[in-house]
Short mmCIF file of C-alpha atoms in Angstrom, two decimals:
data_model
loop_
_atom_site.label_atom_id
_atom_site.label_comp_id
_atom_site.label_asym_id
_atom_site.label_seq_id
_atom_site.Cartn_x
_atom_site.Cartn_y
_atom_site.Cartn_z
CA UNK A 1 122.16 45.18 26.57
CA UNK A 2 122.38 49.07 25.35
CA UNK A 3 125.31 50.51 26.87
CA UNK A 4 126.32 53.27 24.47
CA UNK A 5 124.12 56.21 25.68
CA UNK A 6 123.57 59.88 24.97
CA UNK A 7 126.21 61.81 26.63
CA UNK A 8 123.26 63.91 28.60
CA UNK A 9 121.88 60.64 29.64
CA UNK A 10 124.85 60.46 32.22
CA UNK A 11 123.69 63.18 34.76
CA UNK A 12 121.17 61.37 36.53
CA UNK A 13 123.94 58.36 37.34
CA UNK A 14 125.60 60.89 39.56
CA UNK A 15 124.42 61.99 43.54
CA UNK A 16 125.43 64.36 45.72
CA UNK A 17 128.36 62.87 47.74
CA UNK A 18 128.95 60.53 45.90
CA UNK A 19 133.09 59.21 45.50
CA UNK A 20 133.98 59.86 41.87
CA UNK A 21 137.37 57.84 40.41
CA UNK A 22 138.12 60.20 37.89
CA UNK A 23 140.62 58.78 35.13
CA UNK A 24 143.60 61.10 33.32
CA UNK A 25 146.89 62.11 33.96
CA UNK A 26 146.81 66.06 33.85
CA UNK A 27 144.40 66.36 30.98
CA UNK A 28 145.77 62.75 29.18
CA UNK A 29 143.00 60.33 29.05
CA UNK A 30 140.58 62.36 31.53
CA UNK A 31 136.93 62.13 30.61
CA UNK A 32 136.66 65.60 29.77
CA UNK A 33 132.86 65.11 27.87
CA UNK A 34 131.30 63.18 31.23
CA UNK A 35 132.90 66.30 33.30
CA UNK A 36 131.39 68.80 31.32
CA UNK A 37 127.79 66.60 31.87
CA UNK A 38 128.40 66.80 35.23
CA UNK A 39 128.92 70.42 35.47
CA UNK A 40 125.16 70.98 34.11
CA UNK A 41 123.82 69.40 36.90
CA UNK A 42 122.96 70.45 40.73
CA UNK A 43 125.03 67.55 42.21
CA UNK A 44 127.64 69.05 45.13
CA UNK A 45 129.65 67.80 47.65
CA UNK A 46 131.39 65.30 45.70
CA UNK A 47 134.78 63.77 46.74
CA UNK A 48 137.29 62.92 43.78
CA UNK A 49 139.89 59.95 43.06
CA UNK A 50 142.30 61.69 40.54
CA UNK A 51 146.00 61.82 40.24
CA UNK A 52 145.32 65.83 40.11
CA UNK A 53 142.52 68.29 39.51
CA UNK A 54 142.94 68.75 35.94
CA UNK A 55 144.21 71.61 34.23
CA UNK A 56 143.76 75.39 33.75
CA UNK A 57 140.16 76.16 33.17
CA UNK A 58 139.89 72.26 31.63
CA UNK A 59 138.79 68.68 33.10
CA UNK A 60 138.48 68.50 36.80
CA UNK A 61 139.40 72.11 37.19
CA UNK A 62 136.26 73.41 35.78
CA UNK A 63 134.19 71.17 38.57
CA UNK A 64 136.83 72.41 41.09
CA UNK A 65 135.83 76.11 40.28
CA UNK A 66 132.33 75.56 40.72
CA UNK A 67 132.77 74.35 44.09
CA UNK A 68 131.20 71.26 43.76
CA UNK A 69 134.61 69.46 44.93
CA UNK A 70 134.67 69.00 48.79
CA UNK A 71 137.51 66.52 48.92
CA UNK A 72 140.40 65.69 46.14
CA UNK A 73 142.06 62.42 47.02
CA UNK A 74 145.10 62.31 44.57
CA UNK A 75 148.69 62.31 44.33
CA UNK A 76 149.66 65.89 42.57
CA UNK A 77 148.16 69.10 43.75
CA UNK A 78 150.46 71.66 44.01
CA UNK A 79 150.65 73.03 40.70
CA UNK A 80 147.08 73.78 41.12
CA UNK A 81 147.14 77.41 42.75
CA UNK A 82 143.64 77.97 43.31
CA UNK A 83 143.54 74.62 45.00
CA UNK A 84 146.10 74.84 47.02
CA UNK A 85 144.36 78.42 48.29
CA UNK A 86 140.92 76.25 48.94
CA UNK A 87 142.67 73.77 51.00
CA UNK A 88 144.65 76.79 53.24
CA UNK A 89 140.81 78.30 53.68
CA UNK A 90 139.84 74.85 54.71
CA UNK A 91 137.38 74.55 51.94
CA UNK A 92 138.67 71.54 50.12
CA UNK A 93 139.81 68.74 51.90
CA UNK A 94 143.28 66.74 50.44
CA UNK A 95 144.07 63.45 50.78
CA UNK A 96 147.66 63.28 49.26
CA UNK A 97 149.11 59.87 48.53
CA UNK A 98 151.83 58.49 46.95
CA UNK A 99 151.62 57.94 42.71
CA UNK A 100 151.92 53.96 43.02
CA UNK A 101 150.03 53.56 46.40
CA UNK A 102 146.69 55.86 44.65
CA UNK A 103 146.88 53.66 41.67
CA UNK A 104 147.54 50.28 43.42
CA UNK A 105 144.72 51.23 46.02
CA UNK A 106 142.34 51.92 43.33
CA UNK A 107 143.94 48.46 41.52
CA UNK A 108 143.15 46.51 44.74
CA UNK A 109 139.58 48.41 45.25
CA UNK A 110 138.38 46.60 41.99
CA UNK A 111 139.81 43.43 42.59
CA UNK A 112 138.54 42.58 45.64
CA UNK A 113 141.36 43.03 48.14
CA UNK A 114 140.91 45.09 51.14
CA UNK A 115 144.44 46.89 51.26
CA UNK A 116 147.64 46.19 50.86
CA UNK A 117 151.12 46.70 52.24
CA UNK A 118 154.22 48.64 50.71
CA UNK A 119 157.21 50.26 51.45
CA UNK A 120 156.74 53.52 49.82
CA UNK A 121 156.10 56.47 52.76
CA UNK A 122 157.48 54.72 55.21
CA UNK A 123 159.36 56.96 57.94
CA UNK A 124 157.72 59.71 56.12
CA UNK A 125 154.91 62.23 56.70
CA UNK A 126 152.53 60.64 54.82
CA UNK A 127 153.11 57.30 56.63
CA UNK A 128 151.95 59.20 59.94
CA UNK A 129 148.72 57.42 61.70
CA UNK A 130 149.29 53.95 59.60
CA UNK A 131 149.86 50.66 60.43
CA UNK A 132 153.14 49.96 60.39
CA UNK A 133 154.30 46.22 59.96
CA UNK A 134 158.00 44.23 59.69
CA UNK A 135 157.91 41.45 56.28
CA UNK A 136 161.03 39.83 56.10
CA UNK A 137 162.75 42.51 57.79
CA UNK A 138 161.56 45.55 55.62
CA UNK A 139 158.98 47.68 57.04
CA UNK A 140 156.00 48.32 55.10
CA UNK A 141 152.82 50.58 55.95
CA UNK A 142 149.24 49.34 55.21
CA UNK A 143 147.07 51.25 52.63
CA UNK A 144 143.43 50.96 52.32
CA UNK A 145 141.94 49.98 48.78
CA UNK A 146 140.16 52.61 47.20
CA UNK A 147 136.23 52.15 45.50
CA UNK A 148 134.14 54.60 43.76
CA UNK A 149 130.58 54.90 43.66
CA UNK A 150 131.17 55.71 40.36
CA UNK A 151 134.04 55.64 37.90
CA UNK A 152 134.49 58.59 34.96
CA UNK A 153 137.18 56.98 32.94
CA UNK A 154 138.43 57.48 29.11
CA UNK A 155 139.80 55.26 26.51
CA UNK A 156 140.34 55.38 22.85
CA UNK A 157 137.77 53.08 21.21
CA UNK A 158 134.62 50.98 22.57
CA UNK A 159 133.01 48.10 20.95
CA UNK A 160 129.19 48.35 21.64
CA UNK A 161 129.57 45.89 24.62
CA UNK A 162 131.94 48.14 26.51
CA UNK A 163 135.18 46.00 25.71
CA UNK A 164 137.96 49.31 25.55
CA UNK A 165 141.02 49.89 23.94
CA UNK A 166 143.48 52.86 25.36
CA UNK A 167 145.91 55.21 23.08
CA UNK A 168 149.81 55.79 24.26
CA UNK A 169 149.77 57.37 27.82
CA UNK A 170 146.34 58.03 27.87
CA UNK A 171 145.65 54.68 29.43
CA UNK A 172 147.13 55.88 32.93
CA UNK A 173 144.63 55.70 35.98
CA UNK A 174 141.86 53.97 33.68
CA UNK A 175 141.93 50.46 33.14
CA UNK A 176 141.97 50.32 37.09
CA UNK A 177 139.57 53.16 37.61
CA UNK A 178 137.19 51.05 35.11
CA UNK A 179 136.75 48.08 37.87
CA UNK A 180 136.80 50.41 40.89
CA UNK A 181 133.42 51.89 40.39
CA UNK A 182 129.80 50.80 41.03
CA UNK A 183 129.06 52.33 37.84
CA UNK A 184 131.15 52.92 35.03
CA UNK A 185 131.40 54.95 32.55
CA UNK A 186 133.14 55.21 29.88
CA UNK A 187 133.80 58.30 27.35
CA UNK A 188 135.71 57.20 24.20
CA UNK A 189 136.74 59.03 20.80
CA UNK A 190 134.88 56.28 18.76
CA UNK A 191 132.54 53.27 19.05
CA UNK A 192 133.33 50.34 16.61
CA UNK A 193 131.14 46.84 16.18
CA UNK A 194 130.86 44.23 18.45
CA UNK A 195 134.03 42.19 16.52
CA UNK A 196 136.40 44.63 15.26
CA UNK A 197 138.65 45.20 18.38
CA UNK A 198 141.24 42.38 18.14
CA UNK A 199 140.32 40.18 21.66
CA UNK A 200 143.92 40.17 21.97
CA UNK A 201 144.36 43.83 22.44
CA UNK A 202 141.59 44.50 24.86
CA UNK A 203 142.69 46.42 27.76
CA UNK A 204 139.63 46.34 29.58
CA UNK A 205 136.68 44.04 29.32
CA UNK A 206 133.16 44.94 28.78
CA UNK A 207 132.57 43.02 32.09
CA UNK A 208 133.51 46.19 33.83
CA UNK A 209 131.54 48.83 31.33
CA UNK A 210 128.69 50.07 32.62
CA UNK A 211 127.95 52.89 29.95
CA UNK A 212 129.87 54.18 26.84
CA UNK A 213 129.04 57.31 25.56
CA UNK A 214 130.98 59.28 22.76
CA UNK A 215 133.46 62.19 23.18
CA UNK A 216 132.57 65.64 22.59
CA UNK A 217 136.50 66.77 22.70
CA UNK A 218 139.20 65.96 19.87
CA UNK A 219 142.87 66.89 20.11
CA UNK A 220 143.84 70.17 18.06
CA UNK A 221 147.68 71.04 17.98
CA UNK A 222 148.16 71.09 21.94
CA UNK A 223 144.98 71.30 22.91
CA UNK A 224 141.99 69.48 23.60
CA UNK A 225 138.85 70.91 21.65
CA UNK A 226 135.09 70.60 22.23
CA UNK A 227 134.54 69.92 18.22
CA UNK A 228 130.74 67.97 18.37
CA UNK B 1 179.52 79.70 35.96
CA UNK B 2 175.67 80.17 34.52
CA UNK B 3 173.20 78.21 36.90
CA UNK B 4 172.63 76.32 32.87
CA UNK B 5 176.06 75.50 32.69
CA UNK B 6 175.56 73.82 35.90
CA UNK B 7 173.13 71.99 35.22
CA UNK B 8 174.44 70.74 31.86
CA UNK B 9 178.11 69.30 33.97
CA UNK B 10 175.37 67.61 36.01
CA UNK B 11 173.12 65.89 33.40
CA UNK B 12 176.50 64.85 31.74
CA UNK B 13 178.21 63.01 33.99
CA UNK B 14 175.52 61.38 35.43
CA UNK B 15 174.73 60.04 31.74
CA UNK B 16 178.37 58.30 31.95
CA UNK B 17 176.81 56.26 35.24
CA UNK B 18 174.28 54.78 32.65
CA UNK B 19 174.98 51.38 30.92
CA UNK B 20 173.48 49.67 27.82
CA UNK B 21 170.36 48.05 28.53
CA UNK B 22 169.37 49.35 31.34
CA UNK B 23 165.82 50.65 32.33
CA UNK B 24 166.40 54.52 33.65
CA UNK B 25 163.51 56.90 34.82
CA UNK B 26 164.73 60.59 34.80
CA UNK B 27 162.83 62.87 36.97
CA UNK B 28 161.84 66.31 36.34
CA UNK B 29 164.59 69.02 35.81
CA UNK B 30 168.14 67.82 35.30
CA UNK B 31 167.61 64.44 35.69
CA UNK B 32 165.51 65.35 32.33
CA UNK B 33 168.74 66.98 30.51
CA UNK B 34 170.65 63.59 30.95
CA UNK B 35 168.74 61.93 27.87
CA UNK B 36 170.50 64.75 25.98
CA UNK B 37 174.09 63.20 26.87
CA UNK B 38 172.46 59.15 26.38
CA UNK B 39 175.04 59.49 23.00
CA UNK B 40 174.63 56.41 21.39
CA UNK B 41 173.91 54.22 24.78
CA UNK B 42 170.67 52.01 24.31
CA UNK B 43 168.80 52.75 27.54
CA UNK B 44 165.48 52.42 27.94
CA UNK B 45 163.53 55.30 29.33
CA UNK B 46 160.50 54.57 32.00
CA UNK B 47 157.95 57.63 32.58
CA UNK B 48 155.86 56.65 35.57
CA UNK B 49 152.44 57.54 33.70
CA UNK B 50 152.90 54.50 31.53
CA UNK B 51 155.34 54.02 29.03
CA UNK B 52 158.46 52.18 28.87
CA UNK B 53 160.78 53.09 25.60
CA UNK B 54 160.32 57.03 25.87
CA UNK B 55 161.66 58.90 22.52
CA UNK B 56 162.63 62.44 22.34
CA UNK B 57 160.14 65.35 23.19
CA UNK B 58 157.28 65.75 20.43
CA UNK B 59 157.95 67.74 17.46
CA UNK B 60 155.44 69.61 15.73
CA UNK B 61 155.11 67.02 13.09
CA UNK B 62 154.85 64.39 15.34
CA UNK B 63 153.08 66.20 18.23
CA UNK B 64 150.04 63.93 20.28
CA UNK B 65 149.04 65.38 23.55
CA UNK B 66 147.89 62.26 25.13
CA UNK B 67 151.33 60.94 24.82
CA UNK B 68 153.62 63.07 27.45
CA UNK B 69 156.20 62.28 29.99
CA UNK B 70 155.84 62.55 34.00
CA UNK B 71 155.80 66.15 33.80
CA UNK B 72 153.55 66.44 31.53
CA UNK B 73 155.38 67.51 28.05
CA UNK B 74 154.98 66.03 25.17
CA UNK B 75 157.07 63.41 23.92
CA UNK B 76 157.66 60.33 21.59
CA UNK B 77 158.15 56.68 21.42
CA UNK B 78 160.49 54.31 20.09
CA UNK B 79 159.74 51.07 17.83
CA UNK B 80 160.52 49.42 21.37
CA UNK B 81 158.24 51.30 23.44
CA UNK B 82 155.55 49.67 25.32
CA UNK B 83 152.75 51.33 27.21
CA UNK B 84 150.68 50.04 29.95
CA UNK B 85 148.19 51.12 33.00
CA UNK B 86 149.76 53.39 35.83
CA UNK B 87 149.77 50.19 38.46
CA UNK B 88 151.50 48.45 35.87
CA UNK B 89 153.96 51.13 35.93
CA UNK B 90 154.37 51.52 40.05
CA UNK B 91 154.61 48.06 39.89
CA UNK B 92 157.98 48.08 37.50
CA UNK B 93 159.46 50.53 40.03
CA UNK B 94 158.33 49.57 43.53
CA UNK B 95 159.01 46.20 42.53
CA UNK B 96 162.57 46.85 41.52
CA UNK B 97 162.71 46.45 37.99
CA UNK B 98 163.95 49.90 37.22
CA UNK B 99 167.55 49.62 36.93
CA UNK B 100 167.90 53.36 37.56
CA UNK B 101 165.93 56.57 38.80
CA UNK B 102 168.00 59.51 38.47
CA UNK B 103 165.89 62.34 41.00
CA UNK B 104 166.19 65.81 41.82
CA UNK B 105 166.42 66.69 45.57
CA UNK B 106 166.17 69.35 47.84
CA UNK B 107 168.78 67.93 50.28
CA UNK B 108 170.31 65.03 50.74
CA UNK B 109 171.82 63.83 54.26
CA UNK B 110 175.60 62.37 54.94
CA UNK B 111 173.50 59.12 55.25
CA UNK B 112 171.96 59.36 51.00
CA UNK B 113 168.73 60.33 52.85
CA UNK B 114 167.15 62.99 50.44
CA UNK B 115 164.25 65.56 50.65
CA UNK B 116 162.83 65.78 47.59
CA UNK B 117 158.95 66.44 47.83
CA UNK B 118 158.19 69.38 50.30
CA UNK B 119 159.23 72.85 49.84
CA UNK B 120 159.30 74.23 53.86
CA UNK B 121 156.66 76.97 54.95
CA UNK B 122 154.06 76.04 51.54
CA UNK B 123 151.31 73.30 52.17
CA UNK B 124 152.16 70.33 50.63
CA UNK B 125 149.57 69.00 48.20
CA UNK B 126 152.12 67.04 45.89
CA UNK B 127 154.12 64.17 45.83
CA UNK B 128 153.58 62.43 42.62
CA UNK B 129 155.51 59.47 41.99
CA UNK B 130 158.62 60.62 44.55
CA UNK B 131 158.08 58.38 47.02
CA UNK B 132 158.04 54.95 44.82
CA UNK B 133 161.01 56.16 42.80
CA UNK B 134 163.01 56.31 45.60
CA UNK B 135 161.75 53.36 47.85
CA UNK B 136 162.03 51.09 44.81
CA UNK B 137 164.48 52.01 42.01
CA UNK B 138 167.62 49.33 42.10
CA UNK B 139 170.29 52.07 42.03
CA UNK B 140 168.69 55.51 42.97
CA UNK B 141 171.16 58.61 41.66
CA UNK B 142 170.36 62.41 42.82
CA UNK B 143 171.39 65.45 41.01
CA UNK B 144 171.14 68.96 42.23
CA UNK B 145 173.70 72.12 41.94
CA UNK B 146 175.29 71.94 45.58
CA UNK B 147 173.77 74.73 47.01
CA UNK B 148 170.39 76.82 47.40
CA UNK B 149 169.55 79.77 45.77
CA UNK B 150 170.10 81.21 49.44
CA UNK B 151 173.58 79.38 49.94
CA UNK B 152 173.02 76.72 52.10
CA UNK B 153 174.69 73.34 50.99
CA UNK B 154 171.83 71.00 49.70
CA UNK B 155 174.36 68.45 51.46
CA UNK B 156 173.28 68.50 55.26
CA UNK B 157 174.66 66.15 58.15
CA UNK B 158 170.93 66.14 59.12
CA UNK B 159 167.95 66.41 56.69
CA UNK B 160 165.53 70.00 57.84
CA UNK B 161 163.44 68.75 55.08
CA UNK B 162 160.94 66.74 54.98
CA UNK B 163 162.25 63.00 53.83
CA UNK B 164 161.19 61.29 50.66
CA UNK B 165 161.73 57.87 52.45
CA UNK B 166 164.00 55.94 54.93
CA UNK B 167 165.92 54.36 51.65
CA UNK B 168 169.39 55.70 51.02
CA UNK B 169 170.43 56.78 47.65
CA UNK B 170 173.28 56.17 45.65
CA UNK B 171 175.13 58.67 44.43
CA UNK B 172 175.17 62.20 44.70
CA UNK B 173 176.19 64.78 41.63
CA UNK B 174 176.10 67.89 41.91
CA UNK B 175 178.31 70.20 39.68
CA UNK B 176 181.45 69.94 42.33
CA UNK B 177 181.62 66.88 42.86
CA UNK B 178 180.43 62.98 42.65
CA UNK B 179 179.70 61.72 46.17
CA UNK B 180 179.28 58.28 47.01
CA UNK B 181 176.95 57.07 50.17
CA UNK B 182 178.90 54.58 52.11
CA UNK B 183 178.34 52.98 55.71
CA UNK B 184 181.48 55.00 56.98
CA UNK B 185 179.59 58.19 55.38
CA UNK B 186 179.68 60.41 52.48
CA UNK B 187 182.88 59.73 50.24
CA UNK B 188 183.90 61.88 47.33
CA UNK B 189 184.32 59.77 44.20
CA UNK B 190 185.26 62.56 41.60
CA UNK B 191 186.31 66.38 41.60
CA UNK B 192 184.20 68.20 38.82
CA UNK B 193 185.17 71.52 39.49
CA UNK B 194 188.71 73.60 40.11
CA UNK B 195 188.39 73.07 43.70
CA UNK B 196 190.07 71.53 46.71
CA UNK B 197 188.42 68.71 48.58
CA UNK B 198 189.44 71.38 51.44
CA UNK B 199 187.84 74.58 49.75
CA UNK B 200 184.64 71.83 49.37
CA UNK B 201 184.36 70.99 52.58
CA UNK B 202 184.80 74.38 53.75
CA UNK B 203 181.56 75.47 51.67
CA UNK B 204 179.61 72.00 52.66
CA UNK B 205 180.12 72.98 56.26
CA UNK B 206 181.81 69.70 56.92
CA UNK B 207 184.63 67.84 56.46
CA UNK B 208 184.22 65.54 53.01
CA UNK B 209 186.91 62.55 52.26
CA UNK B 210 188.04 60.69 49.18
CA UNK B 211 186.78 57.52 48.85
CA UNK B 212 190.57 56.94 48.87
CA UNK B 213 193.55 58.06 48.90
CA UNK B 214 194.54 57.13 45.17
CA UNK B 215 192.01 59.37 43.53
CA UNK B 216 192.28 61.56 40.14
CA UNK B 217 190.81 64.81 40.32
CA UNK B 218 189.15 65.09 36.61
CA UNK B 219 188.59 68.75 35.94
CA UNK B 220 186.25 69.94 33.33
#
């Protein structure tokens, strides 16, 4: 099976309203080359998973700005002004959630489970309109699990079968983005043989790899530069 | 005293809470300045985007933008260091295995309630990993200077903020003093400042007691 694929090969995986798990952590281990496909085509009204929209003019922002965001589901958008502005016009909806209950939700979405309880919100605002439950005399609040029609995601290197490797904290929201989606796809900075990623050091397997296409974007000083 | 100064009596005496060994996650702001006072204490530093083991901030030799802390600077590892997937991460701190999360608040109640998340009268569209840290931490220290840019005590008999969680933090240290949460209420520990625990309470609003009657004030 051919999974590596020309990056402009990508845009006709994608739908209007379609749920997008977008992987990164600011601009750490986003899939800043599948973003950029994404923005060439006339898809709209798309709803994203994502710790936060990216950042200044780069990742998620960019699709923010051309208004084809209508909902952000994430943990972290305040330091976005233009965002935050959206959301007072009513333009963009926000789902805000907790950092651990966004990636366990998205954790749980992939493996099956249909939600889960913890104790983080509880008595708070963002606990307000949830089940609420006593376990061993702690209360806990019940959290959907979180699936994407399709999951952008990044990682370091790719074996031709889709098997993925991560670098330092670029891992973040990925390895359980990769088995939230119904398609997958995954942007890396290089694709090795079938063999030379020690089995032992696999993150993710290519069980949940859709498609692997290469990055357009390597790191410059503090920056991350479209270079191909 | 500079608001810096502050800060820096803050970030240092909450280092001397640390021990050897433990796993700490320092927040954004002062909690950050503790590593600075860490001296030659082996604690292990947990950033909630995935790495456990966190070195000193990047230098331009060693600089690698994927690798950054919680608030997104860059920073190092140590030959210890391991990283791993952010629900691996929530997992080590809702599931109690951080020893230590050292937070920033907003206010914090006589109770150890604390405000930390939502600034009143702006939407609130963040909350990042606030919540977990303080629901699941083991020991759960706040620093903050005692009072608001506008003068109002940051310790409040009843939180106007919105709360971070029903759990009740530890300790509080603020560049006064070191306040302990107990059942019977707030009880100051430690004296930081040139002040009486009368002057104190007459700038808290409230009356504050010593956690008992033996105590050594230890001014700076």
């Amino acid at each position: 099976m051919i999974k590596v694929i020309e990056s402009s090969e990508i845009r006709k995986l994608f739908k209007s309203g379609d749920q997008i798990l977008t992987g990164g952590f600011g601009l750490s281990g986003a899939p800043l080359t599948i973003i950029d496909e994404l923005l060439e085509t006339d898809i709209t009204d798309l709803i994203v998973v994502s710790n936060n929209l990216g950042d200044l003019g780069q990742g998620l922002h960019k699709l923010f700005i051309q208004g084809k965001i209508r909902k952000a589901i994430g943990s972290f958008f305040s330091i976005n002004r233009e965002a935050v502005i959206a959301w007072s016009k009513g333009e963009l909806e926000i789902d805000l959630l907790p950092q651990g209950t966004l990636a366990e939700a998205i954790r749980c979405g992939g493996a099956g489970i249909g939600g889960f309880y913890t104790k983080t919100a509880v008595g708070t605002e963002l606990a307000e309109g949830k089940e609420e439950r006593v376990i061993d005399g702690e209360r806990y609040i019940f959290e959907k699990a979180i699936k994407g029609d399709v999951a952008i995601i990044k990682a370091a290197k790719a074996d031709r079968l889709g098997n993925l490797v991560y670098h330092t904290t670029a891992r973040n929201f990925n390895p359980m983005m990769a088995t939230a989606g119904k398609i997958v796809i995954a942007e890396v900075d290089e694709i090795v043989e079938v063999g030379e990623l020690d089995p032992e050091y696999i993150v993710t397997p290519h069980a949940y790899v859709d498609y692997v296409i290469q990055s357009k974007y390597s790191k410059v000083g503090s920056e991350y530069v479209e270079s191909r | 005293m500079l608001s810096q100064d502050k800060r820096h009596i803050i970030a240092k005496r909450i280092a001397e809470e640390l021990e050897d060994g433990q796993i700490v996650n320092l927040g954004i702001g002062i909690p950050t300045l503790v590593s600075e006072y860490l001296d030659n204490k082996e604690v292990f530093l947990q950033t909630e985007n995935g790495l456990l083991g966190m070195g000193p901030p990047a230098t331009e030799e060693n600089l690698d933008i994927d690798l950054i802390n919680a608030g997104k600077e860059p920073v190092s590892y140590l030959k210890s260091a391991s990283f791993f997937s952010s629900a691996d991460s929530f997992a080590l701190i809702r599931g109690g295995h951080v020893d230590v999360a050292v937070l920033g608040i907003l206010q914090v109640d006589i109770h150890g309630e604390i405000a930390n998340w939502a600034v009143p009268n702006q939407p609130i569209l963040g909350v990042g990993g606030a919540m977990d840290l303080v629901t699941g931490a083991k020991k759960v220290i706040v620093a903050a200077t005692l009072f608001a840019k506008d003068g109002t005590s940051k310790l409040v008999k009843e939180l106007t903020y919105k709360t971070s969680g029903i759990r009740k933090v530890d300790l509080f240290v603020s560049e006064y003093a070191v306040i302990k949460f107990t059942e019977e209420g707030p009880r100051v520990v430690e004296i930081l400042e040139d002040i009486s625990i009368e002057e104190l309470s007459e700038k808290v609003g409230f009356q504050l007691e010593f956690e008992n009657a033996f105590h050594i004030q230890n001014f700076i």
